[in-house]
Amino acid sequence: MGKYVVKLGGSVLADEVSIERASSWIKGLLEKGNKVVVVVSALKGVTDELLRSSQRLHPDAPPEMLDEILAMGERTSARLFTLALRRQGVDSVLIDPASPHWPIITNNQHLDATPLLETCRQKVSEGLAKLVEQGKVPVVCGYVGLTIDGKITTMGRGGSDTTAVVLANCLDADEVILVKDVSGVYSTDPRKDSEAEVLEVLTAEEVFRLSKGGAKVIHSKALLFLHPRGKIRIGSLDTLETTGTLILGSEIPRLNVVVDDTNITMVTIIGESMGEPSKIAAAVKSVESAGGKLAAASVEEESLILYLRGDGEIVEKLHDYFVQNRLGKAVSHFPNLSLIKIYGAMLELVPGVIFKAVQPLATQGVNLFGVLTISSSIRIFVSTKDVEKAVNLIKKNLSEYMTQET
């Protein structure tokens, strides 16, 4: 026996036949003595069609009105799925924004709202949790939220994943089960590589990095709300019993600012066509053969910039390798730099985060020797003599995003 939040994606709810199949699967889960909350996406293609129709009718439609329209997809599918469960003899309860038990309260960011976790927790304890304990099966509209003053919001692409993870957190559920049309999380895109394999176990941090890199696994915003002891299982109705991918909760900072290294040397190699793969490979090989460690790199048409950990003792070797082999014209270096790293799940939720980080540095006369966005982090290079001042300025400007609730 366990407590599960099951999210059914639009690809699983394509038509009446697939809805009936999914409802039968939920009934099977209940017959094993489990308690279940169902979160539904809109039926396949409905959200896209609603958005296209809205944009054709009014290209500059107000976000508040778009939220009202887009929410209709999930509000409809929740009603249909509630009917399908009732036909199976399941005591299901429709939960949409008009319900007194509605649990998802968000900020006011229309079209990309973020749940207010502690407010959601209170709402869940007052309503949804009691329904679950009574043996009922709530069917909740995914993707949709309400502001504190009662306005409809939506949570952006993948918003139903966020709904499910928030509810699991608030209910202290054993697992979130994300039912999709794939067998799990693959090592690469199976449509492009026949050798792709389903990964059995990943940490939330690993999935966060994959999603920030473009993998369509789970929306990175959802991972912000996964309890460190929480679990997410991803698979299809056919594979969840035997395979699928298990994601284990891990600490993902909302937003953190740290000094990664106080002994960085910036090396600039100038030449022609420095972005050619052969020259990039040569740079990496020469750094490796000289015993150096690469912290980051930036490539332009006529220059290659390497940020090396250490005092730049290998610069001479780099010069000899590139200039003597006519791979570049000249090499220069700038030592005594520090690397400041900004990372965390809130990065994508902070509008203009790079500007907010560097703006106070410019105002206070702190020179920048590079700003790079790499995977799920922002890396800023400053003189080591300015690093403490820079970190304090960045933290002060981003402090509101480093709190628990936004």
PDB file of N, CA and C in Angstrom, residues 286-342:
ATOM      1  N   SER A 286      46.167  20.233 -25.592  1.00  0.00           N
ATOM      2  CA  SER A 286      47.392  20.869 -25.106  1.00  0.00           C
ATOM      3  C   SER A 286      47.299  21.192 -23.623  1.00  0.00           C
ATOM      4  N   VAL A 287      46.096  21.590 -23.153  1.00  0.00           N
ATOM      5  CA  VAL A 287      45.906  21.849 -21.733  1.00  0.00           C
ATOM      6  C   VAL A 287      46.082  20.555 -20.942  1.00  0.00           C
ATOM      7  N   GLU A 288      45.493  19.475 -21.463  1.00  0.00           N
ATOM      8  CA  GLU A 288      45.580  18.180 -20.783  1.00  0.00           C
ATOM      9  C   GLU A 288      47.026  17.681 -20.720  1.00  0.00           C
ATOM     10  N   SER A 289      47.737  17.773 -21.848  1.00  0.00           N
ATOM     11  CA  SER A 289      49.114  17.263 -21.901  1.00  0.00           C
ATOM     12  C   SER A 289      50.045  18.068 -21.001  1.00  0.00           C
ATOM     13  N   ALA A 290      49.696  19.332 -20.751  1.00  0.00           N
ATOM     14  CA  ALA A 290      50.517  20.180 -19.887  1.00  0.00           C
ATOM     15  C   ALA A 290      50.113  20.065 -18.421  1.00  0.00           C
ATOM     16  N   GLY A 291      49.107  19.214 -18.146  1.00  0.00           N
ATOM     17  CA  GLY A 291      48.689  19.012 -16.762  1.00  0.00           C
ATOM     18  C   GLY A 291      47.771  20.095 -16.239  1.00  0.00           C
ATOM     19  N   GLY A 292      47.173  20.872 -17.146  1.00  0.00           N
ATOM     20  CA  GLY A 292      46.277  21.944 -16.713  1.00  0.00           C
ATOM     21  C   GLY A 292      44.846  21.473 -16.531  1.00  0.00           C
ATOM     22  N   LYS A 293      44.036  22.307 -15.893  1.00  0.00           N
ATOM     23  CA  LYS A 293      42.618  22.015 -15.696  1.00  0.00           C
ATOM     24  C   LYS A 293      41.793  23.169 -16.234  1.00  0.00           C
ATOM     25  N   LEU A 294      40.836  22.844 -17.080  1.00  0.00           N
ATOM     26  CA  LEU A 294      40.013  23.844 -17.746  1.00  0.00           C
ATOM     27  C   LEU A 294      38.750  24.111 -16.929  1.00  0.00           C
ATOM     28  N   ALA A 295      38.527  25.369 -16.560  1.00  0.00           N
ATOM     29  CA  ALA A 295      37.323  25.748 -15.809  1.00  0.00           C
ATOM     30  C   ALA A 295      36.189  26.132 -16.743  1.00  0.00           C
ATOM     31  N   ALA A 296      36.508  26.771 -17.863  1.00  0.00           N
ATOM     32  CA  ALA A 296      35.502  27.195 -18.838  1.00  0.00           C
ATOM     33  C   ALA A 296      36.215  27.667 -20.089  1.00  0.00           C
ATOM     34  N   ALA A 297      35.446  27.862 -21.157  1.00  0.00           N
ATOM     35  CA  ALA A 297      36.024  28.337 -22.409  1.00  0.00           C
ATOM     36  C   ALA A 297      34.990  29.139 -23.180  1.00  0.00           C
ATOM     37  N   SER A 298      35.472  30.056 -24.006  1.00  0.00           N
ATOM     38  CA  SER A 298      34.608  30.871 -24.856  1.00  0.00           C
ATOM     39  C   SER A 298      35.249  30.945 -26.238  1.00  0.00           C
ATOM     40  N   VAL A 299      34.431  30.775 -27.271  1.00  0.00           N
ATOM     41  CA  VAL A 299      34.955  30.716 -28.636  1.00  0.00           C
ATOM     42  C   VAL A 299      34.343  31.826 -29.478  1.00  0.00           C
ATOM     43  N   GLU A 300      35.190  32.543 -30.206  1.00  0.00           N
ATOM     44  CA  GLU A 300      34.758  33.510 -31.205  1.00  0.00           C
ATOM     45  C   GLU A 300      35.481  33.184 -32.511  1.00  0.00           C
ATOM     46  N   GLU A 301      35.115  33.869 -33.575  1.00  0.00           N
ATOM     47  CA  GLU A 301      35.689  33.575 -34.884  1.00  0.00           C
ATOM     48  C   GLU A 301      37.204  33.769 -34.884  1.00  0.00           C
ATOM     49  N   GLU A 302      37.683  34.806 -34.192  1.00  0.00           N
ATOM     50  CA  GLU A 302      39.106  35.127 -34.257  1.00  0.00           C
ATOM     51  C   GLU A 302      39.812  34.976 -32.923  1.00  0.00           C
ATOM     52  N   SER A 303      39.165  34.367 -31.941  1.00  0.00           N
ATOM     53  CA  SER A 303      39.833  34.163 -30.658  1.00  0.00           C
ATOM     54  C   SER A 303      39.224  32.986 -29.909  1.00  0.00           C
ATOM     55  N   LEU A 304      40.058  32.370 -29.110  1.00  0.00           N
ATOM     56  CA  LEU A 304      39.647  31.284 -28.229  1.00  0.00           C
ATOM     57  C   LEU A 304      40.123  31.664 -26.833  1.00  0.00           C
ATOM     58  N   ILE A 305      39.176  31.758 -25.891  1.00  0.00           N
ATOM     59  CA  ILE A 305      39.512  32.161 -24.527  1.00  0.00           C
ATOM     60  C   ILE A 305      39.346  30.962 -23.608  1.00  0.00           C
ATOM     61  N   LEU A 306      40.411  30.638 -22.900  1.00  0.00           N
ATOM     62  CA  LEU A 306      40.407  29.530 -21.952  1.00  0.00           C
ATOM     63  C   LEU A 306      40.541  30.081 -20.533  1.00  0.00           C
ATOM     64  N   TYR A 307      39.722  29.597 -19.635  1.00  0.00           N
ATOM     65  CA  TYR A 307      39.842  29.954 -18.217  1.00  0.00           C
ATOM     66  C   TYR A 307      40.420  28.738 -17.504  1.00  0.00           C
ATOM     67  N   LEU A 308      41.677  28.854 -17.100  1.00  0.00           N
ATOM     68  CA  LEU A 308      42.401  27.718 -16.537  1.00  0.00           C
ATOM     69  C   LEU A 308      42.524  27.860 -15.027  1.00  0.00           C
ATOM     70  N   ARG A 309      42.397  26.728 -14.341  1.00  0.00           N
ATOM     71  CA  ARG A 309      42.603  26.728 -12.895  1.00  0.00           C
ATOM     72  C   ARG A 309      44.114  26.722 -12.630  1.00  0.00           C
ATOM     73  N   GLY A 310      44.595  27.702 -11.872  1.00  0.00           N
ATOM     74  CA  GLY A 310      46.015  27.787 -11.563  1.00  0.00           C
ATOM     75  C   GLY A 310      46.610  29.115 -11.980  1.00  0.00           C
ATOM     76  N   ASP A 311      47.946  29.214 -11.820  1.00  0.00           N
ATOM     77  CA  ASP A 311      48.640  30.492 -12.031  1.00  0.00           C
ATOM     78  C   ASP A 311      49.046  30.754 -13.464  1.00  0.00           C
ATOM     79  N   GLY A 312      48.680  29.894 -14.381  1.00  0.00           N
ATOM     80  CA  GLY A 312      49.046  30.117 -15.772  1.00  0.00           C
ATOM     81  C   GLY A 312      50.404  29.580 -16.129  1.00  0.00           C
ATOM     82  N   GLU A 313      50.869  28.583 -15.321  1.00  0.00           N
ATOM     83  CA  GLU A 313      52.197  28.039 -15.570  1.00  0.00           C
ATOM     84  C   GLU A 313      52.297  27.295 -16.894  1.00  0.00           C
ATOM     85  N   ILE A 314      51.159  26.966 -17.500  1.00  0.00           N
ATOM     86  CA  ILE A 314      51.216  26.228 -18.772  1.00  0.00           C
ATOM     87  C   ILE A 314      51.034  27.147 -19.984  1.00  0.00           C
ATOM     88  N   VAL A 315      50.969  28.460 -19.755  1.00  0.00           N
ATOM     89  CA  VAL A 315      50.744  29.392 -20.867  1.00  0.00           C
ATOM     90  C   VAL A 315      51.852  29.270 -21.912  1.00  0.00           C
ATOM     91  N   GLU A 316      53.087  29.125 -21.458  1.00  0.00           N
ATOM     92  CA  GLU A 316      54.209  29.024 -22.396  1.00  0.00           C
ATOM     93  C   GLU A 316      54.060  27.791 -23.287  1.00  0.00           C
ATOM     94  N   LYS A 317      53.599  26.688 -22.688  1.00  0.00           N
ATOM     95  CA  LYS A 317      53.405  25.467 -23.467  1.00  0.00           C
ATOM     96  C   LYS A 317      52.284  25.643 -24.492  1.00  0.00           C
ATOM     97  N   LEU A 318      51.224  26.350 -24.096  1.00  0.00           N
ATOM     98  CA  LEU A 318      50.142  26.632 -25.032  1.00  0.00           C
ATOM     99  C   LEU A 318      50.638  27.487 -26.190  1.00  0.00           C
ATOM    100  N   HIS A 319      51.462  28.490 -25.850  1.00  0.00           N
ATOM    101  CA  HIS A 319      52.016  29.364 -26.887  1.00  0.00           C
ATOM    102  C   HIS A 319      52.840  28.545 -27.890  1.00  0.00           C
ATOM    103  N   ASP A 320      53.715  27.720 -27.370  1.00  0.00           N
ATOM    104  CA  ASP A 320      54.579  26.946 -28.254  1.00  0.00           C
ATOM    105  C   ASP A 320      53.754  26.030 -29.151  1.00  0.00           C
ATOM    106  N   TYR A 321      52.721  25.401 -28.558  1.00  0.00           N
ATOM    107  CA  TYR A 321      51.914  24.445 -29.324  1.00  0.00           C
ATOM    108  C   TYR A 321      51.148  25.145 -30.434  1.00  0.00           C
ATOM    109  N   PHE A 322      50.482  26.261 -30.113  1.00  0.00           N
ATOM    110  CA  PHE A 322      49.626  26.917 -31.102  1.00  0.00           C
ATOM    111  C   PHE A 322      50.417  27.716 -32.124  1.00  0.00           C
ATOM    112  N   VAL A 323      51.406  28.473 -31.677  1.00  0.00           N
ATOM    113  CA  VAL A 323      52.137  29.340 -32.593  1.00  0.00           C
ATOM    114  C   VAL A 323      53.082  28.529 -33.476  1.00  0.00           C
ATOM    115  N   GLN A 324      53.811  27.604 -32.879  1.00  0.00           N
ATOM    116  CA  GLN A 324      54.750  26.812 -33.670  1.00  0.00           C
ATOM    117  C   GLN A 324      54.044  25.913 -34.676  1.00  0.00           C
ATOM    118  N   ASN A 325      52.819  25.459 -34.337  1.00  0.00           N
ATOM    119  CA  ASN A 325      52.060  24.626 -35.264  1.00  0.00           C
ATOM    120  C   ASN A 325      51.119  25.451 -36.148  1.00  0.00           C
ATOM    121  N   ARG A 326      51.258  26.781 -36.069  1.00  0.00           N
ATOM    122  CA  ARG A 326      50.481  27.715 -36.885  1.00  0.00           C
ATOM    123  C   ARG A 326      48.960  27.520 -36.731  1.00  0.00           C
ATOM    124  N   LEU A 327      48.578  27.174 -35.521  1.00  0.00           N
ATOM    125  CA  LEU A 327      47.155  27.072 -35.219  1.00  0.00           C
ATOM    126  C   LEU A 327      46.603  28.411 -34.738  1.00  0.00           C
ATOM    127  N   GLY A 328      47.481  29.293 -34.294  1.00  0.00           N
ATOM    128  CA  GLY A 328      47.095  30.628 -33.842  1.00  0.00           C
ATOM    129  C   GLY A 328      48.250  31.591 -34.027  1.00  0.00           C
ATOM    130  N   LYS A 329      47.953  32.888 -33.903  1.00  0.00           N
ATOM    131  CA  LYS A 329      48.987  33.901 -34.133  1.00  0.00           C
ATOM    132  C   LYS A 329      49.721  34.295 -32.863  1.00  0.00           C
ATOM    133  N   ALA A 330      48.977  34.397 -31.746  1.00  0.00           N
ATOM    134  CA  ALA A 330      49.605  34.862 -30.511  1.00  0.00           C
ATOM    135  C   ALA A 330      48.784  34.390 -29.319  1.00  0.00           C
ATOM    136  N   VAL A 331      49.441  34.361 -28.148  1.00  0.00           N
ATOM    137  CA  VAL A 331      48.797  33.933 -26.908  1.00  0.00           C
ATOM    138  C   VAL A 331      49.102  34.952 -25.816  1.00  0.00           C
ATOM    139  N   SER A 332      48.062  35.373 -25.104  1.00  0.00           N
ATOM    140  CA  SER A 332      48.259  36.264 -23.958  1.00  0.00           C
ATOM    141  C   SER A 332      47.514  35.694 -22.761  1.00  0.00           C
ATOM    142  N   HIS A 333      47.827  36.185 -21.561  1.00  0.00           N
ATOM    143  CA  HIS A 333      47.133  35.667 -20.383  1.00  0.00           C
ATOM    144  C   HIS A 333      46.947  36.737 -19.329  1.00  0.00           C
ATOM    145  N   PHE A 334      45.941  36.529 -18.499  1.00  0.00           N
ATOM    146  CA  PHE A 334      45.623  37.458 -17.406  1.00  0.00           C
ATOM    147  C   PHE A 334      45.375  36.606 -16.160  1.00  0.00           C
ATOM    148  N   PRO A 335      46.303  36.643 -15.182  1.00  0.00           N
ATOM    149  CA  PRO A 335      46.184  35.795 -13.991  1.00  0.00           C
ATOM    150  C   PRO A 335      45.372  36.479 -12.873  1.00  0.00           C
ATOM    151  N   ASN A 336      45.284  35.761 -11.749  1.00  0.00           N
ATOM    152  CA  ASN A 336      44.687  36.295 -10.514  1.00  0.00           C
ATOM    153  C   ASN A 336      43.213  36.669 -10.681  1.00  0.00           C
ATOM    154  N   LEU A 337      42.476  35.769 -11.317  1.00  0.00           N
ATOM    155  CA  LEU A 337      41.036  35.957 -11.431  1.00  0.00           C
ATOM    156  C   LEU A 337      40.311  34.971 -10.519  1.00  0.00           C
ATOM    157  N   SER A 338      39.054  35.267 -10.233  1.00  0.00           N
ATOM    158  CA  SER A 338      38.208  34.365  -9.455  1.00  0.00           C
ATOM    159  C   SER A 338      36.943  34.046 -10.239  1.00  0.00           C
ATOM    160  N   LEU A 339      36.431  32.840 -10.001  1.00  0.00           N
ATOM    161  CA  LEU A 339      35.207  32.375 -10.658  1.00  0.00           C
ATOM    162  C   LEU A 339      34.058  32.378  -9.650  1.00  0.00           C
ATOM    163  N   ILE A 340      33.012  33.161  -9.958  1.00  0.00           N
ATOM    164  CA  ILE A 340      31.791  33.191  -9.154  1.00  0.00           C
ATOM    165  C   ILE A 340      30.727  32.405  -9.909  1.00  0.00           C
ATOM    166  N   LYS A 341      30.091  31.457  -9.236  1.00  0.00           N
ATOM    167  CA  LYS A 341      29.067  30.630  -9.877  1.00  0.00           C
ATOM    168  C   LYS A 341      27.703  30.901  -9.258  1.00  0.00           C
ATOM    169  N   ILE A 342      26.720  31.156 -10.124  1.00  0.00           N
ATOM    170  CA  ILE A 342      25.318  31.329  -9.706  1.00  0.00           C
ATOM    171  C   ILE A 342      24.552  30.145 -10.265  1.00  0.00           C
TER     172      ILE A 342
END
